[in-house]
Every structure is written in structure tokens, then in C-alpha cells.
Amino acid sequence: MKRIVFATNNAHKLAEVKAVLGNDFELVTLKEVGITEDIPETGETLDENASIKARYVYERTGLDCFADDTGLEVVALGGAPGVHSARYATDGHDFAANNAKLLREMEGKTDRRARFRTVISLIRSGVEEQVEGIVEGHIATTMSGSEGFGYDPLFIPEGYDISFAEMSADQKNAISHRGRAVEALKGVIKR
Ligand code: IMP
């Protein structure tokens, strides 16, 4: 089995990515390679941040690795929260506060179109490649569901009338930004 470091300590993400990548790969977390500090995400785009995180891990471990960065891009908010999705309302990763702020910002807006975009940077033997995954949808007017994390209770994917937080992990993975980005990653890794 091929070992590869996934630059995360988020158990939700790890489970989602494992489910899509399958059993051909042994995913190793940051903690398992001794990186316990938060990797600085100083980029101004998702692409830059994914790259910064992957390079940080590669420089310290020399191991094949990948890092992802995801943002929710809302049309009526000019693409916000975008690269600032994790720290939209506060400095921490406060999902409840972020969702409350998003609902406030969207009050009275009729155009509720939004998309999730995930960029993954993969580094193998020092060579970096990027893939992305996108899911289109819209922002609901109230929260629903208790699965998943982050903005899931407010995001209704195109073609559905339930939120990501009302879907099973398998259902979400099959259509999500991260699921699609990881499918693309799988294609690259298997080459
Ligand atoms: P990250 O780059 O994957 O850490 O994502 C940044 C932020 O985007 C997270 O803190 C979440 O608020 C949000 N986010 C990322 N992925 C998802 C998802 O699958 N569902 C809902 N929110 C997400």
C-alpha cells in the first residue's frame, strides 16, 4: 500500500478523503508525521494556500503528500467568504458563528447561488501538481441537518432540495467539491 501524507488533522475530512481514495493508499495525518503546529495559510487564493501547505509538509518530511484548501464562493457576496471561509466570523474555526454571519449577509438577497471549490496540491518526489473540484448550489434561508461540518447545513447542491448536512457521507462524497477533487487526485496518483 502506498503511504501518502494528507496535510490535515480534521477527522471529518480524513474520513471523506479515505472513502474516495479507497484502500490503495495509506493516508498519514500531520500528527502522525510530528507536525502539530497550525500551518500558516498566508495565501490570497485557494490555489496558493493548498500549495503553501503541501510544500510545508514536503520540506519538513520529504514524504509524498497532498494538501487541500476549500472555500465557499457566494455570487451575491462577490465570491466571499472564499479563501476566508474558515475565519469568516471569528479568528477560530467557529462553524456556528460562520453560518450565522452568512445568513445575516444573505438577508434579503434573491440571488443565492454559491459553489464550493476545493484545490488539492500534490507533491511527489518534489514535483507539484494541482487538481480542483467544484459543486454548484445555493444558500438556504435556514439551517437544516446535522451531518458533515462547516457550511453544510446551509448549502443545497444543484439538483437537490436537501442540504449537505442532511446527506449521508456517501451521498455527499459522490457529488461534493472535495469528492470531485479527490477523484481527480486519484487519477493523477494512479498515472
Ligand atoms: P478547509 O480549507 O478545507 O479547511 O476549509 C475552509 C473552511 O471551508 C472550513 O473551515 C469550513 O468552514 C468550510 N468547508 C470546507 N469544506 C466544507 C464542506 O465540505 N462543507 C462545509 N463547509 C466546508
Short mmCIF file of N, CA, C and O in Angstrom, two decimals, residues 77-184:
data_model
loop_
_atom_site.label_atom_id
_atom_site.label_comp_id
_atom_site.label_asym_id
_atom_site.label_seq_id
_atom_site.Cartn_x
_atom_site.Cartn_y
_atom_site.Cartn_z
N LEU A 77 -22.18 37.79 -2.79
CA LEU A 77 -21.20 38.39 -1.87
C LEU A 77 -19.85 38.57 -2.57
O LEU A 77 -18.81 38.67 -1.91
N GLY A 78 -19.88 38.58 -3.89
CA GLY A 78 -18.64 38.81 -4.65
C GLY A 78 -17.61 37.72 -4.46
O GLY A 78 -16.41 37.97 -4.52
N GLY A 79 -18.08 36.50 -4.18
CA GLY A 79 -17.13 35.38 -4.03
C GLY A 79 -16.73 35.12 -2.58
O GLY A 79 -16.00 34.17 -2.29
N ALA A 80 -17.19 35.96 -1.65
CA ALA A 80 -16.91 35.73 -0.22
C ALA A 80 -17.79 34.56 0.26
O ALA A 80 -18.82 34.28 -0.36
N PRO A 81 -17.43 33.91 1.35
CA PRO A 81 -16.20 34.07 2.13
C PRO A 81 -14.94 33.53 1.44
O PRO A 81 -13.85 33.87 1.86
N GLY A 82 -15.06 32.70 0.41
CA GLY A 82 -13.91 32.27 -0.38
C GLY A 82 -12.75 31.75 0.44
O GLY A 82 -12.92 30.87 1.29
N VAL A 83 -11.59 32.34 0.20
CA VAL A 83 -10.38 31.86 0.87
C VAL A 83 -10.44 32.10 2.38
O VAL A 83 -9.70 31.50 3.16
N HIS A 84 -11.37 32.96 2.82
CA HIS A 84 -11.52 33.25 4.25
C HIS A 84 -12.62 32.43 4.91
O HIS A 84 -13.08 32.77 6.00
N SER A 85 -13.05 31.33 4.27
CA SER A 85 -14.21 30.57 4.76
C SER A 85 -14.07 30.09 6.20
O SER A 85 -15.04 30.12 6.96
N ALA A 86 -12.87 29.66 6.60
CA ALA A 86 -12.71 29.13 7.96
C ALA A 86 -12.85 30.23 9.01
O ALA A 86 -13.36 30.00 10.09
N ARG A 87 -12.35 31.41 8.66
CA ARG A 87 -12.33 32.52 9.64
C ARG A 87 -13.24 33.66 9.21
O ARG A 87 -12.88 34.82 9.32
N TYR A 88 -14.41 33.31 8.73
CA TYR A 88 -15.34 34.33 8.22
C TYR A 88 -15.85 35.23 9.34
O TYR A 88 -15.81 36.45 9.25
N ALA A 89 -16.32 34.62 10.43
CA ALA A 89 -16.94 35.40 11.51
C ALA A 89 -15.95 35.72 12.63
O ALA A 89 -15.98 36.80 13.21
N THR A 90 -15.08 34.77 12.93
CA THR A 90 -14.14 34.96 14.05
C THR A 90 -12.78 34.43 13.63
O THR A 90 -12.64 33.89 12.53
N ASP A 91 -11.80 34.55 14.52
CA ASP A 91 -10.46 34.07 14.22
C ASP A 91 -10.36 32.55 14.27
O ASP A 91 -9.48 31.96 13.65
N GLY A 92 -11.26 31.94 15.02
CA GLY A 92 -11.22 30.48 15.15
C GLY A 92 -12.07 29.83 14.09
O GLY A 92 -12.64 30.49 13.23
N HIS A 93 -12.15 28.51 14.12
CA HIS A 93 -12.99 27.77 13.17
C HIS A 93 -14.36 27.58 13.81
O HIS A 93 -14.72 26.49 14.21
N ASP A 94 -15.10 28.68 13.95
CA ASP A 94 -16.39 28.61 14.66
C ASP A 94 -17.51 28.46 13.63
O ASP A 94 -18.00 29.44 13.07
N PHE A 95 -17.91 27.19 13.39
CA PHE A 95 -18.88 26.91 12.33
C PHE A 95 -20.22 27.62 12.58
O PHE A 95 -20.84 28.15 11.66
N ALA A 96 -20.68 27.61 13.85
CA ALA A 96 -21.98 28.21 14.16
C ALA A 96 -21.94 29.71 13.87
O ALA A 96 -22.86 30.27 13.26
N ALA A 97 -20.86 30.37 14.28
CA ALA A 97 -20.75 31.82 14.05
C ALA A 97 -20.64 32.11 12.56
O ALA A 97 -21.21 33.09 12.06
N ASN A 98 -19.90 31.28 11.82
CA ASN A 98 -19.76 31.48 10.37
C ASN A 98 -21.12 31.36 9.68
O ASN A 98 -21.46 32.18 8.82
N ASN A 99 -21.89 30.35 10.06
CA ASN A 99 -23.21 30.16 9.44
C ASN A 99 -24.14 31.31 9.79
O ASN A 99 -24.90 31.78 8.93
N ALA A 100 -24.08 31.78 11.03
CA ALA A 100 -24.93 32.89 11.45
C ALA A 100 -24.58 34.15 10.65
O ALA A 100 -25.46 34.88 10.18
N LYS A 101 -23.28 34.38 10.44
CA LYS A 101 -22.86 35.55 9.68
C LYS A 101 -23.31 35.44 8.22
O LYS A 101 -23.79 36.41 7.63
N LEU A 102 -23.16 34.24 7.66
CA LEU A 102 -23.56 34.05 6.26
C LEU A 102 -25.06 34.33 6.10
O LEU A 102 -25.48 35.02 5.16
N LEU A 103 -25.87 33.83 7.03
CA LEU A 103 -27.32 34.08 6.96
C LEU A 103 -27.61 35.58 7.05
O LEU A 103 -28.45 36.10 6.32
N ARG A 104 -26.88 36.27 7.92
CA ARG A 104 -27.07 37.73 8.06
C ARG A 104 -26.72 38.44 6.76
O ARG A 104 -27.46 39.28 6.26
N GLU A 105 -25.57 38.09 6.19
CA GLU A 105 -25.11 38.75 4.96
C GLU A 105 -26.05 38.48 3.79
O GLU A 105 -26.14 39.27 2.86
N MET A 106 -26.75 37.34 3.85
CA MET A 106 -27.62 36.95 2.73
C MET A 106 -29.07 37.42 2.91
O MET A 106 -29.91 37.17 2.04
N GLU A 107 -29.34 38.10 4.04
CA GLU A 107 -30.72 38.57 4.29
C GLU A 107 -31.18 39.44 3.13
O GLU A 107 -30.47 40.36 2.70
N GLY A 108 -32.36 39.13 2.59
CA GLY A 108 -32.94 39.95 1.53
C GLY A 108 -32.37 39.70 0.14
O GLY A 108 -32.81 40.30 -0.84
N LYS A 109 -31.35 38.82 0.03
CA LYS A 109 -30.74 38.56 -1.28
C LYS A 109 -31.56 37.51 -2.03
O LYS A 109 -31.88 36.46 -1.49
N THR A 110 -31.90 37.82 -3.28
CA THR A 110 -32.68 36.84 -4.06
C THR A 110 -31.74 35.91 -4.84
O THR A 110 -32.07 34.76 -5.08
N ASP A 111 -30.60 36.44 -5.25
CA ASP A 111 -29.60 35.59 -5.91
C ASP A 111 -28.82 34.86 -4.83
O ASP A 111 -27.98 35.46 -4.15
N ARG A 112 -29.08 33.58 -4.66
CA ARG A 112 -28.46 32.84 -3.55
C ARG A 112 -27.47 31.80 -4.08
O ARG A 112 -27.05 30.89 -3.36
N ARG A 113 -27.07 31.95 -5.35
CA ARG A 113 -26.15 30.96 -5.95
C ARG A 113 -24.79 30.97 -5.24
O ARG A 113 -24.28 32.03 -4.86
N ALA A 114 -24.24 29.76 -5.11
CA ALA A 114 -22.95 29.62 -4.44
C ALA A 114 -22.28 28.35 -4.94
O ALA A 114 -22.94 27.50 -5.55
N ARG A 115 -21.00 28.25 -4.70
CA ARG A 115 -20.34 26.98 -5.01
C ARG A 115 -19.23 26.73 -4.00
O ARG A 115 -18.67 27.68 -3.43
N PHE A 116 -18.96 25.47 -3.79
CA PHE A 116 -17.78 25.08 -3.02
C PHE A 116 -16.69 24.73 -4.02
O PHE A 116 -16.96 24.06 -5.03
N ARG A 117 -15.49 25.19 -3.73
CA ARG A 117 -14.36 24.83 -4.59
C ARG A 117 -13.23 24.30 -3.72
O ARG A 117 -12.88 24.91 -2.71
N THR A 118 -12.69 23.16 -4.11
CA THR A 118 -11.54 22.58 -3.41
C THR A 118 -10.36 22.50 -4.38
O THR A 118 -10.52 22.03 -5.50
N VAL A 119 -9.22 22.96 -3.92
CA VAL A 119 -7.99 22.81 -4.68
C VAL A 119 -7.07 21.88 -3.90
O VAL A 119 -6.93 22.02 -2.68
N ILE A 120 -6.49 20.91 -4.58
CA ILE A 120 -5.53 20.00 -3.93
C ILE A 120 -4.18 20.14 -4.61
O ILE A 120 -4.08 20.10 -5.84
N SER A 121 -3.14 20.35 -3.79
CA SER A 121 -1.76 20.33 -4.28
C SER A 121 -1.13 19.02 -3.87
O SER A 121 -1.13 18.68 -2.68
N LEU A 122 -0.60 18.31 -4.85
CA LEU A 122 0.06 17.02 -4.60
C LEU A 122 1.55 17.20 -4.88
O LEU A 122 1.91 17.79 -5.90
N ILE A 123 2.38 16.72 -3.95
CA ILE A 123 3.83 16.75 -4.21
C ILE A 123 4.36 15.32 -4.12
O ILE A 123 4.21 14.66 -3.10
N ARG A 124 4.92 14.88 -5.24
CA ARG A 124 5.55 13.55 -5.26
C ARG A 124 6.96 13.70 -5.76
O ARG A 124 7.18 14.27 -6.84
N SER A 125 7.93 13.20 -4.97
CA SER A 125 9.35 13.33 -5.29
C SER A 125 9.67 14.76 -5.66
O SER A 125 10.42 15.03 -6.62
N GLY A 126 9.09 15.70 -4.94
CA GLY A 126 9.40 17.12 -5.14
C GLY A 126 8.65 17.79 -6.28
O GLY A 126 8.77 18.99 -6.48
N VAL A 127 7.88 17.04 -7.03
CA VAL A 127 7.15 17.62 -8.17
C VAL A 127 5.70 17.89 -7.76
O VAL A 127 5.02 17.01 -7.25
N GLU A 128 5.27 19.15 -7.98
CA GLU A 128 3.93 19.55 -7.53
C GLU A 128 2.93 19.59 -8.68
O GLU A 128 3.23 20.05 -9.77
N GLU A 129 1.71 19.09 -8.39
CA GLU A 129 0.61 19.16 -9.37
C GLU A 129 -0.64 19.60 -8.61
O GLU A 129 -0.79 19.28 -7.44
N GLN A 130 -1.54 20.32 -9.32
CA GLN A 130 -2.79 20.74 -8.67
C GLN A 130 -4.01 20.21 -9.41
O GLN A 130 -4.01 20.14 -10.63
N VAL A 131 -5.04 19.86 -8.63
CA VAL A 131 -6.34 19.48 -9.21
C VAL A 131 -7.41 20.25 -8.45
O VAL A 131 -7.16 20.76 -7.34
N GLU A 132 -8.61 20.36 -9.03
CA GLU A 132 -9.68 21.03 -8.29
C GLU A 132 -11.01 20.30 -8.46
O GLU A 132 -11.19 19.48 -9.37
N GLY A 133 -11.94 20.59 -7.57
CA GLY A 133 -13.28 20.03 -7.64
C GLY A 133 -14.28 21.12 -7.26
O GLY A 133 -14.01 21.92 -6.35
N ILE A 134 -15.39 21.16 -7.99
CA ILE A 134 -16.39 22.21 -7.75
C ILE A 134 -17.77 21.58 -7.63
O ILE A 134 -18.09 20.63 -8.36
N VAL A 135 -18.59 22.08 -6.70
CA VAL A 135 -20.01 21.73 -6.70
C VAL A 135 -20.81 23.03 -6.63
O VAL A 135 -20.56 23.90 -5.79
N GLU A 136 -21.76 23.16 -7.58
CA GLU A 136 -22.61 24.36 -7.62
C GLU A 136 -23.83 24.12 -6.75
O GLU A 136 -24.25 22.98 -6.54
N GLY A 137 -24.42 25.21 -6.27
CA GLY A 137 -25.63 25.08 -5.45
C GLY A 137 -26.15 26.43 -5.03
O GLY A 137 -25.88 27.43 -5.70
N HIS A 138 -26.89 26.47 -3.91
CA HIS A 138 -27.33 27.76 -3.39
C HIS A 138 -27.39 27.75 -1.87
O HIS A 138 -27.35 26.68 -1.25
N ILE A 139 -27.47 28.95 -1.30
CA ILE A 139 -27.51 29.10 0.15
C ILE A 139 -28.97 29.13 0.62
O ILE A 139 -29.76 29.96 0.15
N ALA A 140 -29.31 28.22 1.53
CA ALA A 140 -30.67 28.13 2.05
C ALA A 140 -30.96 29.33 2.96
O ALA A 140 -30.05 30.06 3.36
N THR A 141 -32.23 29.53 3.27
CA THR A 141 -32.59 30.65 4.17
C THR A 141 -32.59 30.22 5.64
O THR A 141 -32.58 31.07 6.53
N THR A 142 -32.60 28.90 5.87
CA THR A 142 -32.47 28.40 7.25
C THR A 142 -31.55 27.18 7.25
O THR A 142 -31.38 26.53 6.21
N MET A 143 -31.00 26.88 8.40
CA MET A 143 -30.09 25.73 8.51
C MET A 143 -30.91 24.46 8.62
O MET A 143 -31.96 24.44 9.26
N SER A 144 -30.40 23.37 8.01
CA SER A 144 -31.06 22.07 8.23
C SER A 144 -30.03 20.96 8.17
O SER A 144 -29.04 21.04 7.43
N GLY A 145 -30.28 19.92 8.99
CA GLY A 145 -29.40 18.75 9.01
C GLY A 145 -28.32 18.84 10.05
O GLY A 145 -27.98 19.94 10.53
N SER A 146 -27.76 17.67 10.40
CA SER A 146 -26.74 17.65 11.46
C SER A 146 -25.51 16.83 11.07
O SER A 146 -24.63 16.59 11.88
N GLU A 147 -25.47 16.38 9.81
CA GLU A 147 -24.28 15.63 9.35
C GLU A 147 -23.22 16.64 8.91
O GLU A 147 -23.47 17.84 8.84
N GLY A 148 -22.04 16.11 8.57
CA GLY A 148 -21.00 16.95 7.97
C GLY A 148 -20.45 18.01 8.90
O GLY A 148 -20.40 17.82 10.11
N PHE A 149 -20.03 19.13 8.33
CA PHE A 149 -19.41 20.20 9.13
C PHE A 149 -19.50 21.51 8.36
O PHE A 149 -20.02 21.57 7.24
N GLY A 150 -18.95 22.55 8.98
CA GLY A 150 -18.84 23.85 8.31
C GLY A 150 -20.17 24.39 7.81
O GLY A 150 -21.17 24.41 8.55
N TYR A 151 -20.20 24.79 6.54
CA TYR A 151 -21.40 25.41 5.98
C TYR A 151 -22.42 24.39 5.47
O TYR A 151 -23.41 24.78 4.83
N ASP A 152 -22.19 23.11 5.73
CA ASP A 152 -23.08 22.06 5.21
C ASP A 152 -24.58 22.31 5.47
O ASP A 152 -25.39 22.07 4.58
N PRO A 153 -24.96 22.80 6.67
CA PRO A 153 -26.41 22.98 6.92
C PRO A 153 -27.06 24.06 6.06
O PRO A 153 -28.27 24.14 5.98
N LEU A 154 -26.23 24.90 5.41
CA LEU A 154 -26.79 26.00 4.60
C LEU A 154 -26.61 25.79 3.09
O LEU A 154 -27.10 26.59 2.30
N PHE A 155 -25.91 24.74 2.70
CA PHE A 155 -25.60 24.57 1.27
C PHE A 155 -26.49 23.50 0.64
O PHE A 155 -26.45 22.33 1.03
N ILE A 156 -27.29 23.93 -0.35
CA ILE A 156 -28.15 23.00 -1.09
C ILE A 156 -27.52 22.77 -2.47
O ILE A 156 -27.48 23.70 -3.29
N PRO A 157 -26.99 21.58 -2.72
CA PRO A 157 -26.36 21.35 -4.03
C PRO A 157 -27.38 21.35 -5.16
O PRO A 157 -28.55 21.00 -4.95
N GLU A 158 -26.94 21.78 -6.33
CA GLU A 158 -27.80 21.85 -7.51
C GLU A 158 -28.47 20.50 -7.78
O GLU A 158 -27.80 19.46 -7.73
N GLY A 159 -29.78 20.53 -8.07
CA GLY A 159 -30.50 19.28 -8.37
C GLY A 159 -31.07 18.61 -7.14
O GLY A 159 -31.70 17.55 -7.24
N TYR A 160 -30.84 19.20 -5.96
CA TYR A 160 -31.35 18.61 -4.70
C TYR A 160 -32.18 19.64 -3.95
O TYR A 160 -32.05 20.84 -4.20
N ASP A 161 -33.02 19.16 -3.02
CA ASP A 161 -33.71 20.12 -2.16
C ASP A 161 -33.39 19.87 -0.69
O ASP A 161 -34.12 20.28 0.20
N ILE A 162 -32.29 19.16 -0.46
CA ILE A 162 -31.79 18.99 0.91
C ILE A 162 -30.36 19.52 0.99
O ILE A 162 -29.67 19.61 -0.03
N SER A 163 -29.95 19.87 2.23
CA SER A 163 -28.61 20.43 2.40
C SER A 163 -27.57 19.29 2.49
O SER A 163 -27.93 18.13 2.70
N PHE A 164 -26.31 19.66 2.36
CA PHE A 164 -25.23 18.68 2.54
C PHE A 164 -25.33 18.03 3.92
O PHE A 164 -24.99 16.86 4.08
N ALA A 165 -25.81 18.81 4.91
CA ALA A 165 -25.88 18.28 6.28
C ALA A 165 -27.03 17.29 6.47
O ALA A 165 -27.14 16.66 7.51
N GLU A 166 -27.88 17.17 5.44
CA GLU A 166 -28.95 16.18 5.51
C GLU A 166 -28.60 14.93 4.71
O GLU A 166 -29.41 14.02 4.59
N MET A 167 -27.40 14.91 4.13
CA MET A 167 -26.99 13.76 3.31
C MET A 167 -26.10 12.82 4.10
O MET A 167 -25.39 13.27 5.01
N SER A 168 -26.10 11.55 3.70
CA SER A 168 -25.13 10.62 4.28
C SER A 168 -23.75 11.00 3.73
O SER A 168 -23.65 11.70 2.71
N ALA A 169 -22.72 10.51 4.40
CA ALA A 169 -21.35 10.81 3.94
C ALA A 169 -21.16 10.33 2.50
O ALA A 169 -20.57 11.03 1.67
N ASP A 170 -21.69 9.16 2.18
CA ASP A 170 -21.53 8.61 0.82
C ASP A 170 -22.20 9.49 -0.22
O ASP A 170 -21.65 9.74 -1.29
N GLN A 171 -23.41 9.94 0.13
CA GLN A 171 -24.18 10.79 -0.80
C GLN A 171 -23.43 12.10 -1.04
O GLN A 171 -23.31 12.56 -2.17
N LYS A 172 -22.92 12.69 0.04
CA LYS A 172 -22.19 13.96 -0.10
C LYS A 172 -20.91 13.76 -0.92
O LYS A 172 -20.64 14.51 -1.86
N ASN A 173 -20.15 12.72 -0.58
CA ASN A 173 -18.88 12.45 -1.28
C ASN A 173 -19.05 12.30 -2.78
O ASN A 173 -18.18 12.68 -3.56
N ALA A 174 -20.19 11.71 -3.17
CA ALA A 174 -20.40 11.40 -4.59
C ALA A 174 -20.53 12.67 -5.43
O ALA A 174 -20.25 12.65 -6.62
N ILE A 175 -20.93 13.77 -4.80
CA ILE A 175 -21.14 14.99 -5.60
C ILE A 175 -20.36 16.20 -5.10
O ILE A 175 -20.38 17.24 -5.71
N SER A 176 -19.66 16.05 -3.96
CA SER A 176 -19.07 17.23 -3.34
C SER A 176 -17.81 17.71 -4.05
O SER A 176 -17.15 16.96 -4.76
N HIS A 177 -17.49 18.97 -3.81
CA HIS A 177 -16.24 19.60 -4.23
C HIS A 177 -15.03 18.73 -3.86
O HIS A 177 -14.19 18.43 -4.68
N ARG A 178 -14.98 18.31 -2.59
CA ARG A 178 -13.82 17.53 -2.14
C ARG A 178 -13.82 16.16 -2.79
O ARG A 178 -12.78 15.67 -3.23
N GLY A 179 -15.02 15.54 -2.88
CA GLY A 179 -15.12 14.24 -3.54
C GLY A 179 -14.60 14.32 -4.96
O GLY A 179 -13.82 13.47 -5.40
N ARG A 180 -15.01 15.37 -5.67
CA ARG A 180 -14.58 15.52 -7.07
C ARG A 180 -13.09 15.82 -7.17
O ARG A 180 -12.41 15.31 -8.06
N ALA A 181 -12.58 16.65 -6.26
CA ALA A 181 -11.15 16.95 -6.29
C ALA A 181 -10.34 15.69 -5.99
O ALA A 181 -9.30 15.45 -6.61
N VAL A 182 -10.83 14.88 -5.06
CA VAL A 182 -10.10 13.66 -4.70
C VAL A 182 -10.17 12.63 -5.83
O VAL A 182 -9.20 11.91 -6.08
N GLU A 183 -11.30 12.59 -6.54
CA GLU A 183 -11.38 11.72 -7.73
C GLU A 183 -10.31 12.13 -8.74
O GLU A 183 -9.64 11.28 -9.33
N ALA A 184 -10.18 13.44 -8.94
CA ALA A 184 -9.16 13.94 -9.87
C ALA A 184 -7.76 13.59 -9.36
O ALA A 184 -6.89 13.18 -10.13
#
